[in-house]
Coordinates of N, CA and C in Angstrom, one line a residue:
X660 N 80.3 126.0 85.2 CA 80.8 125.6 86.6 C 80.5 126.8 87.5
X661 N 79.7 126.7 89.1 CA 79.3 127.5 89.4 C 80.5 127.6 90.5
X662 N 80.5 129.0 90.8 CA 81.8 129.4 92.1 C 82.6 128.6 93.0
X663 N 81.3 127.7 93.7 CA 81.7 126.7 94.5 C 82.4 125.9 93.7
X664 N 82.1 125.4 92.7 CA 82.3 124.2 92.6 C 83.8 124.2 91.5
X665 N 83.9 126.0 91.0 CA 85.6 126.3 90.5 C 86.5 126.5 91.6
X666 N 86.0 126.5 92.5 CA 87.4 126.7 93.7 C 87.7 125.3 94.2
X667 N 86.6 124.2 94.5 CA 86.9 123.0 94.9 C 87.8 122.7 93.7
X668 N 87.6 123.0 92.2 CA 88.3 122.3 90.7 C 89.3 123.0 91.4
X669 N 89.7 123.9 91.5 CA 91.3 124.4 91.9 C 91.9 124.0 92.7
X670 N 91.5 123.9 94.0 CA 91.8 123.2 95.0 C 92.4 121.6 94.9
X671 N 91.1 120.6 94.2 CA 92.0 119.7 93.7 C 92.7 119.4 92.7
X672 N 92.9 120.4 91.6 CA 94.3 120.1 90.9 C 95.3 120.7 91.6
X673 N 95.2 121.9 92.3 CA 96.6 122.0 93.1 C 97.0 121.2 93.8
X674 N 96.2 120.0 94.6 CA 96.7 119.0 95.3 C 97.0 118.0 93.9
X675 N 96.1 117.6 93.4 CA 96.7 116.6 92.2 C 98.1 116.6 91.7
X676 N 98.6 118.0 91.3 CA 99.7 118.2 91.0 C 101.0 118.6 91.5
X677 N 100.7 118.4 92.8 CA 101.6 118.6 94.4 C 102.1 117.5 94.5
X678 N 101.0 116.4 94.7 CA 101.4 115.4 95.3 C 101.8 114.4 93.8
X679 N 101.5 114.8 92.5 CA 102.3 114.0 91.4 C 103.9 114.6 91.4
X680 N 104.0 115.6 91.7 CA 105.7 116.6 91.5 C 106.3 115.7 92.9
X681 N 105.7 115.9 94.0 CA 106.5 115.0 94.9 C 106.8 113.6 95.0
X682 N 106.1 113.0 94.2 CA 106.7 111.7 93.9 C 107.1 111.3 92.6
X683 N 107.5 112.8 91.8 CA 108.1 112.9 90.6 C 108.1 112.1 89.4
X684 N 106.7 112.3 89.8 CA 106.1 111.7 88.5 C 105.7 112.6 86.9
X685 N 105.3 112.0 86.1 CA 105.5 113.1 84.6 C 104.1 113.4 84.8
X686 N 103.2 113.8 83.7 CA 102.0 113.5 83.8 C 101.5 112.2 82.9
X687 N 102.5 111.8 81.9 CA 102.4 110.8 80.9 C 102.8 109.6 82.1
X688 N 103.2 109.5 83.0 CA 103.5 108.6 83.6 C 102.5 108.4 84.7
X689 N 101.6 109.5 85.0 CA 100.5 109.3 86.1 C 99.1 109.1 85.2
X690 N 99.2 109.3 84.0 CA 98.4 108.7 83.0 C 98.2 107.5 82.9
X691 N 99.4 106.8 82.9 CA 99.8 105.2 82.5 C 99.3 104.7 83.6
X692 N 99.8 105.2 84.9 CA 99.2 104.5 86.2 C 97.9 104.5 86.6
X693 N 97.1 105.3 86.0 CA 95.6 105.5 86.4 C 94.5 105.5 85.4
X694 N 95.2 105.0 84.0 CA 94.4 105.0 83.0 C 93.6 105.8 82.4
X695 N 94.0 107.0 83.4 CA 93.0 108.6 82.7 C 94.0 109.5 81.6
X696 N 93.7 110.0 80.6 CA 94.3 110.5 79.3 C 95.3 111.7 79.9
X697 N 96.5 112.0 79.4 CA 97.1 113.0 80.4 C 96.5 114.3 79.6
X698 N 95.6 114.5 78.9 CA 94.5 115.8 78.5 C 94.0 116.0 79.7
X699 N 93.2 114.9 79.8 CA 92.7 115.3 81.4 C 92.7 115.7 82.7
X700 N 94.4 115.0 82.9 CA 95.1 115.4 83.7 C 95.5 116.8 83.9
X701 N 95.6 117.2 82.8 CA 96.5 118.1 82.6 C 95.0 119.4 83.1
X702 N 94.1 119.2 82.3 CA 92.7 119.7 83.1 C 92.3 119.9 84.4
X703 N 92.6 119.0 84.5 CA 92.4 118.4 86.1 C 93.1 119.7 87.0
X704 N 94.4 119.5 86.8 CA 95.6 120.2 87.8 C 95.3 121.8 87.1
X705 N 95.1 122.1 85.9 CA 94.9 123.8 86.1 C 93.4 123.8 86.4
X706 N 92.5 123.0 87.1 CA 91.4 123.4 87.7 C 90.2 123.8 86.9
X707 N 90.5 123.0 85.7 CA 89.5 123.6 84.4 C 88.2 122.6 84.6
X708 N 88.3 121.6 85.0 CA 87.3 120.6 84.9 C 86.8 120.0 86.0
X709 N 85.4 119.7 86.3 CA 85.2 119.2 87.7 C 85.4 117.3 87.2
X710 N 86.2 116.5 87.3 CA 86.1 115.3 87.1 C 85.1 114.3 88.2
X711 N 85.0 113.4 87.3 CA 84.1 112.2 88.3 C 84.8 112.2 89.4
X712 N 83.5 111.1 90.0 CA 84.1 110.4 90.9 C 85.1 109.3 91.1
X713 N 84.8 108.6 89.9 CA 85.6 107.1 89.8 C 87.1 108.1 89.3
X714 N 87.3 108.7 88.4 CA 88.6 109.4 88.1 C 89.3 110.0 89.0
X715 N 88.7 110.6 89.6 CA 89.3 111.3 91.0 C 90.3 109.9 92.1
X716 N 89.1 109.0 92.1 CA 89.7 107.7 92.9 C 90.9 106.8 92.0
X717 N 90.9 106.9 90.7 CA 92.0 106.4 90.3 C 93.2 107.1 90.8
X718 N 93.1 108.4 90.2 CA 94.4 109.1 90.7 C 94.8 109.5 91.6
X719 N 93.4 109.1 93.1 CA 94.1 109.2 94.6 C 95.0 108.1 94.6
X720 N 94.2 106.7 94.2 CA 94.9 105.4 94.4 C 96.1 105.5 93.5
X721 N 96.4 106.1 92.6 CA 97.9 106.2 91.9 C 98.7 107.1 92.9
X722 N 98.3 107.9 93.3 CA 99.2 108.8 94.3 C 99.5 108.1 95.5
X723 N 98.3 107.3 96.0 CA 98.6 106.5 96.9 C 98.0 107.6 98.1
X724 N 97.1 108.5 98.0 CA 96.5 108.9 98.9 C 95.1 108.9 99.1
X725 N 94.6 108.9 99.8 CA 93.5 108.9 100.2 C 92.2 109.6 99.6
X726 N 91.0 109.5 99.0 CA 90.3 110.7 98.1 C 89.8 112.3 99.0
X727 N 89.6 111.7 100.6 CA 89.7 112.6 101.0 C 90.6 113.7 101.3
X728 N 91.8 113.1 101.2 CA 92.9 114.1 101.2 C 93.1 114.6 99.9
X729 N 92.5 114.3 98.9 CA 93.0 114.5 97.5 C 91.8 115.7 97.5
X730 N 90.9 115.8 98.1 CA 89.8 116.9 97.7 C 89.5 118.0 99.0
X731 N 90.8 117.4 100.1 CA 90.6 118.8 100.9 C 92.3 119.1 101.4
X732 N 92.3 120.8 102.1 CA 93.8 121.0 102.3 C 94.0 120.5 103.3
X733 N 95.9 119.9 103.2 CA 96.7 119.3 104.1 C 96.2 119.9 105.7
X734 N 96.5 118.9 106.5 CA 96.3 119.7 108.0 C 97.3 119.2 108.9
X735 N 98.0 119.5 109.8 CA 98.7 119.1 110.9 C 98.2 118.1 112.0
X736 N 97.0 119.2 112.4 CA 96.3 118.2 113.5 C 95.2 116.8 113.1
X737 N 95.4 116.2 114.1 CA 94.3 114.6 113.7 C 93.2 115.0 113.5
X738 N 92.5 116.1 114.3 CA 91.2 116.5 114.8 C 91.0 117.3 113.3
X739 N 90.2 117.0 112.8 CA 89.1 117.9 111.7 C 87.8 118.3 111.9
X740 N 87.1 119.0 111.7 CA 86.2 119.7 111.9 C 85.7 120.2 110.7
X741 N 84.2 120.2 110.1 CA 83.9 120.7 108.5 C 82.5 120.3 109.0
X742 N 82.6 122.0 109.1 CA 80.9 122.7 109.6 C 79.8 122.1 107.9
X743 N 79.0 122.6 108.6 CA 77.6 122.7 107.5 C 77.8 122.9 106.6
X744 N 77.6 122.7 105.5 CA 78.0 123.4 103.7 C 79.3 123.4 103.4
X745 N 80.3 122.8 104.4 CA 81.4 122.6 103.6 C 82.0 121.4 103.3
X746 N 81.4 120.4 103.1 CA 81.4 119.4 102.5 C 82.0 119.8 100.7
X747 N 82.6 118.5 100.4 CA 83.0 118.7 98.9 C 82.1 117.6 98.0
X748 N 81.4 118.7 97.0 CA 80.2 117.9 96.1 C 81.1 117.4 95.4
X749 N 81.3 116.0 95.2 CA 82.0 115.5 94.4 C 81.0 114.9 92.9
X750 N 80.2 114.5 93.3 CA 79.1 114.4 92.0 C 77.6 115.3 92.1
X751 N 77.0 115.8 91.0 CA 75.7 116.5 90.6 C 75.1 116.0 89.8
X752 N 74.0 115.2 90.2 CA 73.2 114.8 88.7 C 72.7 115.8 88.0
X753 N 71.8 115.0 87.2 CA 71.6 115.8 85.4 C 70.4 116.4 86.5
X754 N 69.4 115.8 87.6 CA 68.3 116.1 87.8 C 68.6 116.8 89.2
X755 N 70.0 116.9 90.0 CA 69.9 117.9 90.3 C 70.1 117.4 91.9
X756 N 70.3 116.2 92.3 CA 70.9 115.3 93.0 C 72.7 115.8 93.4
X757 N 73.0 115.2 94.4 CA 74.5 115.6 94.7 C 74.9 114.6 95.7
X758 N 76.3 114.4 95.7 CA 76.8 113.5 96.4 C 78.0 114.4 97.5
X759 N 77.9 114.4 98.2 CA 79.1 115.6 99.1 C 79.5 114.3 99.8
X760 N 81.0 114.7 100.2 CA 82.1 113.9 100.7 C 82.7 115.1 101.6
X761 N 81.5 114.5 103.1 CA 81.7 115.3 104.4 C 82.7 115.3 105.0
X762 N 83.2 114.2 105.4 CA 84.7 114.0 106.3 C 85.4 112.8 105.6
X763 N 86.1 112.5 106.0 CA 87.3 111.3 105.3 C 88.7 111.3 106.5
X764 N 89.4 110.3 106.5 CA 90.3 110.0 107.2 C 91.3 109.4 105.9
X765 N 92.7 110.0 106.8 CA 93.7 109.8 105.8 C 94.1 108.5 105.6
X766 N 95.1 108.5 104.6 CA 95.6 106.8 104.0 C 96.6 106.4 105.0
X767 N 96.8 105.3 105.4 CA 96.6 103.9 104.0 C 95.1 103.1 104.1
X768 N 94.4 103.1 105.8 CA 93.0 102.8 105.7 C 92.1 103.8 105.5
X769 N 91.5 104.4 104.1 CA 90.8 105.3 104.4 C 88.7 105.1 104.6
X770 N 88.4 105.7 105.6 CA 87.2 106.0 105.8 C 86.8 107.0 105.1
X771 N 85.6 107.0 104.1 CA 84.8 108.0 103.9 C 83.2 108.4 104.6
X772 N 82.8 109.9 104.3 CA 81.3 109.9 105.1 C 80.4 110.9 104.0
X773 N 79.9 110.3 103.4 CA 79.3 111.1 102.2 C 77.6 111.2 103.0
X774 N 77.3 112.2 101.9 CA 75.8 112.8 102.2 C 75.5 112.4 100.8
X775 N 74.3 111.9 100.1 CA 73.8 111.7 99.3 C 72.3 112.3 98.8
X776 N 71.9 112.7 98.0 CA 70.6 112.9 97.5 C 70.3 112.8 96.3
X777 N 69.4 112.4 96.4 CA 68.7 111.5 94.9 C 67.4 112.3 94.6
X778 N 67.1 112.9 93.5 CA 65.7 113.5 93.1 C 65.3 112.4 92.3
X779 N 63.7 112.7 92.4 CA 63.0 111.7 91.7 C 63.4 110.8 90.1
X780 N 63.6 110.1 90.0 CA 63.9 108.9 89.1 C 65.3 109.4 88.7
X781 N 65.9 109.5 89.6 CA 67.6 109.4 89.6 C 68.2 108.7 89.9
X782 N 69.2 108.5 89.3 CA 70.6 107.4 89.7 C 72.1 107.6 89.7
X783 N 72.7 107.2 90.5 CA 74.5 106.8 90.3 C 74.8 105.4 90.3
X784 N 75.5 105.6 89.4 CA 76.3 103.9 89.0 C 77.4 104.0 89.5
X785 N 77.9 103.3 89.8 CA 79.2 102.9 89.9 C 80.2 102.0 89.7
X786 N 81.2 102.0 89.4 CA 81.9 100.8 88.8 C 82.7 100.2 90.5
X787 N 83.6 99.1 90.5 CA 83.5 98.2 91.4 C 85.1 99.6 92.2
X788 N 85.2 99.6 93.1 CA 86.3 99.8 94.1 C 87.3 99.4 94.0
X789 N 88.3 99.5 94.4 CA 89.5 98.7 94.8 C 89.1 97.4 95.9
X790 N 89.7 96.8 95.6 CA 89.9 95.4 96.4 C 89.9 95.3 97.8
X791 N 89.0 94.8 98.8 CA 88.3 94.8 99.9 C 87.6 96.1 100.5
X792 N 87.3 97.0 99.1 CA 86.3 98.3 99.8 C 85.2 97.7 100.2
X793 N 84.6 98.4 101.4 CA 83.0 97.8 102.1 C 82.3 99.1 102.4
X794 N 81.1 99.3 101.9 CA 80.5 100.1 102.2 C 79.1 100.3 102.9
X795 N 78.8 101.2 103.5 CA 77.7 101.4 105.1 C 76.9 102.1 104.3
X796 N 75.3 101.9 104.5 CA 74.6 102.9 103.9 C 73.2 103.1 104.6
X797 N 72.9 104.2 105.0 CA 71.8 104.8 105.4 C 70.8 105.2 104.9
X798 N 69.2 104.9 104.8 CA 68.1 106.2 104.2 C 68.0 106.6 105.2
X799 N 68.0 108.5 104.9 CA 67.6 109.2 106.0 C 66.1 109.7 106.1
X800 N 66.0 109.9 104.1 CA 64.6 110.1 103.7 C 64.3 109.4 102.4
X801 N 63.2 109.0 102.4 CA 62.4 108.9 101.1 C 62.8 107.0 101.3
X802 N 63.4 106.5 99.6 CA 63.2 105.6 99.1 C 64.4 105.1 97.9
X803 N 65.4 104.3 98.3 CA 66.2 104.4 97.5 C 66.6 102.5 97.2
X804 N 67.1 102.3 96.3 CA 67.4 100.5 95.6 C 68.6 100.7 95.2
X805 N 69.2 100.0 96.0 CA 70.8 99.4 95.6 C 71.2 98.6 95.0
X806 N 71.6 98.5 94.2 CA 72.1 97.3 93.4 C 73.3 96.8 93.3
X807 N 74.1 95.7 93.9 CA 75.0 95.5 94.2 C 75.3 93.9 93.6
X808 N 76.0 93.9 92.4 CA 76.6 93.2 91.5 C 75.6 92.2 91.2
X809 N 74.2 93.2 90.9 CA 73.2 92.5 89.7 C 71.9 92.8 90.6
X810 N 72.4 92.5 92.2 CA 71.3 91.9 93.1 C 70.8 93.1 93.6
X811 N 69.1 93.8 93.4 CA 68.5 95.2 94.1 C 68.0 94.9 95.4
X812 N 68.6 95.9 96.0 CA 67.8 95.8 97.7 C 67.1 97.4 97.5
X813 N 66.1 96.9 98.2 CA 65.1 98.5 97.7 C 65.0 98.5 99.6
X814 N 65.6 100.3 100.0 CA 65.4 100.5 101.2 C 65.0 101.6 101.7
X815 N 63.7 101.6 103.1 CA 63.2 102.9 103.0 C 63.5 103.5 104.0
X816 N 62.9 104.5 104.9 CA 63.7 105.8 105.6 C 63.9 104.8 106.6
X817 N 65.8 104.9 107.5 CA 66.3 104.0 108.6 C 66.5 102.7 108.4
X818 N 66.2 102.3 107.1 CA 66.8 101.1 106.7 C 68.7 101.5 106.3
X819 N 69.0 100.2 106.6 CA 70.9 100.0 106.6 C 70.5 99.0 105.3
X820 N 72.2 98.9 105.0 CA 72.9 97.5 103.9 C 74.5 97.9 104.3
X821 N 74.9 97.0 104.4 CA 76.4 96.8 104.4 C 76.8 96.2 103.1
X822 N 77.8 96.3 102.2 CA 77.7 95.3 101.1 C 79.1 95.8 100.4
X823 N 79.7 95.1 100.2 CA 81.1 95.1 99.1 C 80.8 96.0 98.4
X824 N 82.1 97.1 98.5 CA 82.1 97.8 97.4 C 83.4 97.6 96.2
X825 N 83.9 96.8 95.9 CA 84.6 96.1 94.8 C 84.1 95.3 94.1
X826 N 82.2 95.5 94.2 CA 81.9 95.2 92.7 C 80.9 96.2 92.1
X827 N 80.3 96.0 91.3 CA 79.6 97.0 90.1 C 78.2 97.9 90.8
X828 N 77.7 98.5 91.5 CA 76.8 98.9 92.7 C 76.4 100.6 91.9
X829 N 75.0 100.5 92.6 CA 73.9 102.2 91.7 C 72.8 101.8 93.0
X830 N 72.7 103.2 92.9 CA 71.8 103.7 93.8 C 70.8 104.4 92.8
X831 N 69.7 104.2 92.7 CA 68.4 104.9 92.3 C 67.3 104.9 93.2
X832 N 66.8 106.2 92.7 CA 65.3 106.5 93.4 C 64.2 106.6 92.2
X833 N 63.7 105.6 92.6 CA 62.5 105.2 91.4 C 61.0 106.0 92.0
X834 N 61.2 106.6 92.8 CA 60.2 107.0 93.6 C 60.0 108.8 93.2
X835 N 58.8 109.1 93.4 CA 58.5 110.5 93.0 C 58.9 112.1 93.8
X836 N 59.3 111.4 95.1 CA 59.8 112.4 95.6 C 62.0 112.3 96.4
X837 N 62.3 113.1 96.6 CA 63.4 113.2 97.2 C 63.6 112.0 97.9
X838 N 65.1 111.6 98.1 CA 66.0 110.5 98.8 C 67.1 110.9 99.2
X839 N 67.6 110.9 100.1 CA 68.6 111.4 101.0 C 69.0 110.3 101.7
X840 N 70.6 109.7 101.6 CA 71.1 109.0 102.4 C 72.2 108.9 102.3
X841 N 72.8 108.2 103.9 CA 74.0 108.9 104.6 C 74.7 107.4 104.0
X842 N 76.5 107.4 103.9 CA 77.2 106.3 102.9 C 78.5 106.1 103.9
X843 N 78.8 105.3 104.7 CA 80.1 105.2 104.6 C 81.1 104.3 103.8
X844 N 82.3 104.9 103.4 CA 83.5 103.9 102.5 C 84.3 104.2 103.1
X845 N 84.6 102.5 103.2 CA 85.7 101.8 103.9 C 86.9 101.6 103.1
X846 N 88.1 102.1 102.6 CA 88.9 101.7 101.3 C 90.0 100.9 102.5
X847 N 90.5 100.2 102.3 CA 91.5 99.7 103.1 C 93.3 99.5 101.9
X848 N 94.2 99.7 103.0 CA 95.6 99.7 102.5 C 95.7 100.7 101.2
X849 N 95.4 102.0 101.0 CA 95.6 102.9 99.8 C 96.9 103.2 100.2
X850 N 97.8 103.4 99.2 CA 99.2 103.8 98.6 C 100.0 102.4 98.9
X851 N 99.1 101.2 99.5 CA 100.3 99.9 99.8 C 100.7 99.4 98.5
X852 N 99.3 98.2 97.3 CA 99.3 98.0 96.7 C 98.9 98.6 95.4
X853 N 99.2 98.1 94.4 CA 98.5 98.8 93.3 C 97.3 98.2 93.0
X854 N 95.9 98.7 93.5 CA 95.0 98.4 93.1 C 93.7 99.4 91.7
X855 N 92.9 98.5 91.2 CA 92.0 98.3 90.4 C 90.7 99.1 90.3
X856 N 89.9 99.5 89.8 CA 88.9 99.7 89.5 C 88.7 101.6 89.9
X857 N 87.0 101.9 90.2 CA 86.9 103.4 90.3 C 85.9 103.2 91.6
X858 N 85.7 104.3 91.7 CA 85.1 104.7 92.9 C 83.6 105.3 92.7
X859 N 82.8 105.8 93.7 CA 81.4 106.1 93.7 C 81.6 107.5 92.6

């Protein structure tokens, strides 16, 4: 784990386990709610492990907060501001790819604004959202195919798709050079109901 990416792990188990103590929960009982091992958890909160992305969104959605507030510190004012490079990489592929989670707005509707990049014959899968997530997607470069519960849309630089994200959805770049594109998620009503599935 390189520098960056141990302070972000610390950062979000201190919020993990902030916001599990204030709504006084065990860790065996935030296990049961989010279906992640309380090993993990327990990982998680001393900052030992960078976890996915879908895990991370379980146990926003068990806290009932938002993933962007679960991966950055509290703030007072509405107005946020997160210059150049400080985005939070939430995913790194094997080939070297990254997913950064630029801005986000707090729960119960939360917006996300990710930056994506895909190196040559790479991919993210993803399992389905919570229940009426919709998600925005931009190429900014290159060549990327979405697949969105079975069905590929192959889109190239300034092509859009809007498309449900509560079902099974992967982005690859089957193409030989770099893919860069901009993602928004839409999660709607986090901490109302108890909802299902993982996240990007």
């Amino acid at each position: 784990m390189d520098e960056k990416a141990a302070v972000l792990a610390t950062a979000i188990g201190r919020r993990v386990k902030d916001e599990r103590l204030n709504r006084r929960l065990t860790l065996d009982q935030l296990a049961e709610a989010t279906g992640v091992s309380r090993r993990m958890i327990v990982s998680i909160e001393q900052g030992a492990t960078n976890p996915s992305v879908g895990t991370l969104l379980k146990i926003s959605d068990a806290l009932g907060v938002g993933l962007p507030e679960l991966v950055a510190p509290p703030r007072s004012s509405p107005v946020s501001v997160i210059r150049s490079g400080e985005g939070a990489a939430l995913w790194t592929g094997d080939l070297g790819g990254s997913g950064v989670l630029v801005a986000g707005t707090r729960s119960p509707n939360v917006l996300e604004l990710w930056d994506w990049t895909l190196e040559a014959q790479e991919q993210h899968v993803s399992e389905a959202h919570s229940a009426g997530t919709m998600e925005l997607l931009q190429v900014q470069q290159g060549t990327i195919t979405t697949t969105v519960a079975g069905e590929p849309f192959t889109l190239g630089e300034g092509d859009a798709l809007t498309f449900p994200g509560d079902v099974n959805h992967s982005y690859v770049n089957h193409s030989e050079t770099k893919a860069r594109f901009s993602l928004a998620v839409f999660e709607p009503g986090v901490g109302f109901t108890q909802k299902e599935g993982t996240h990007d």
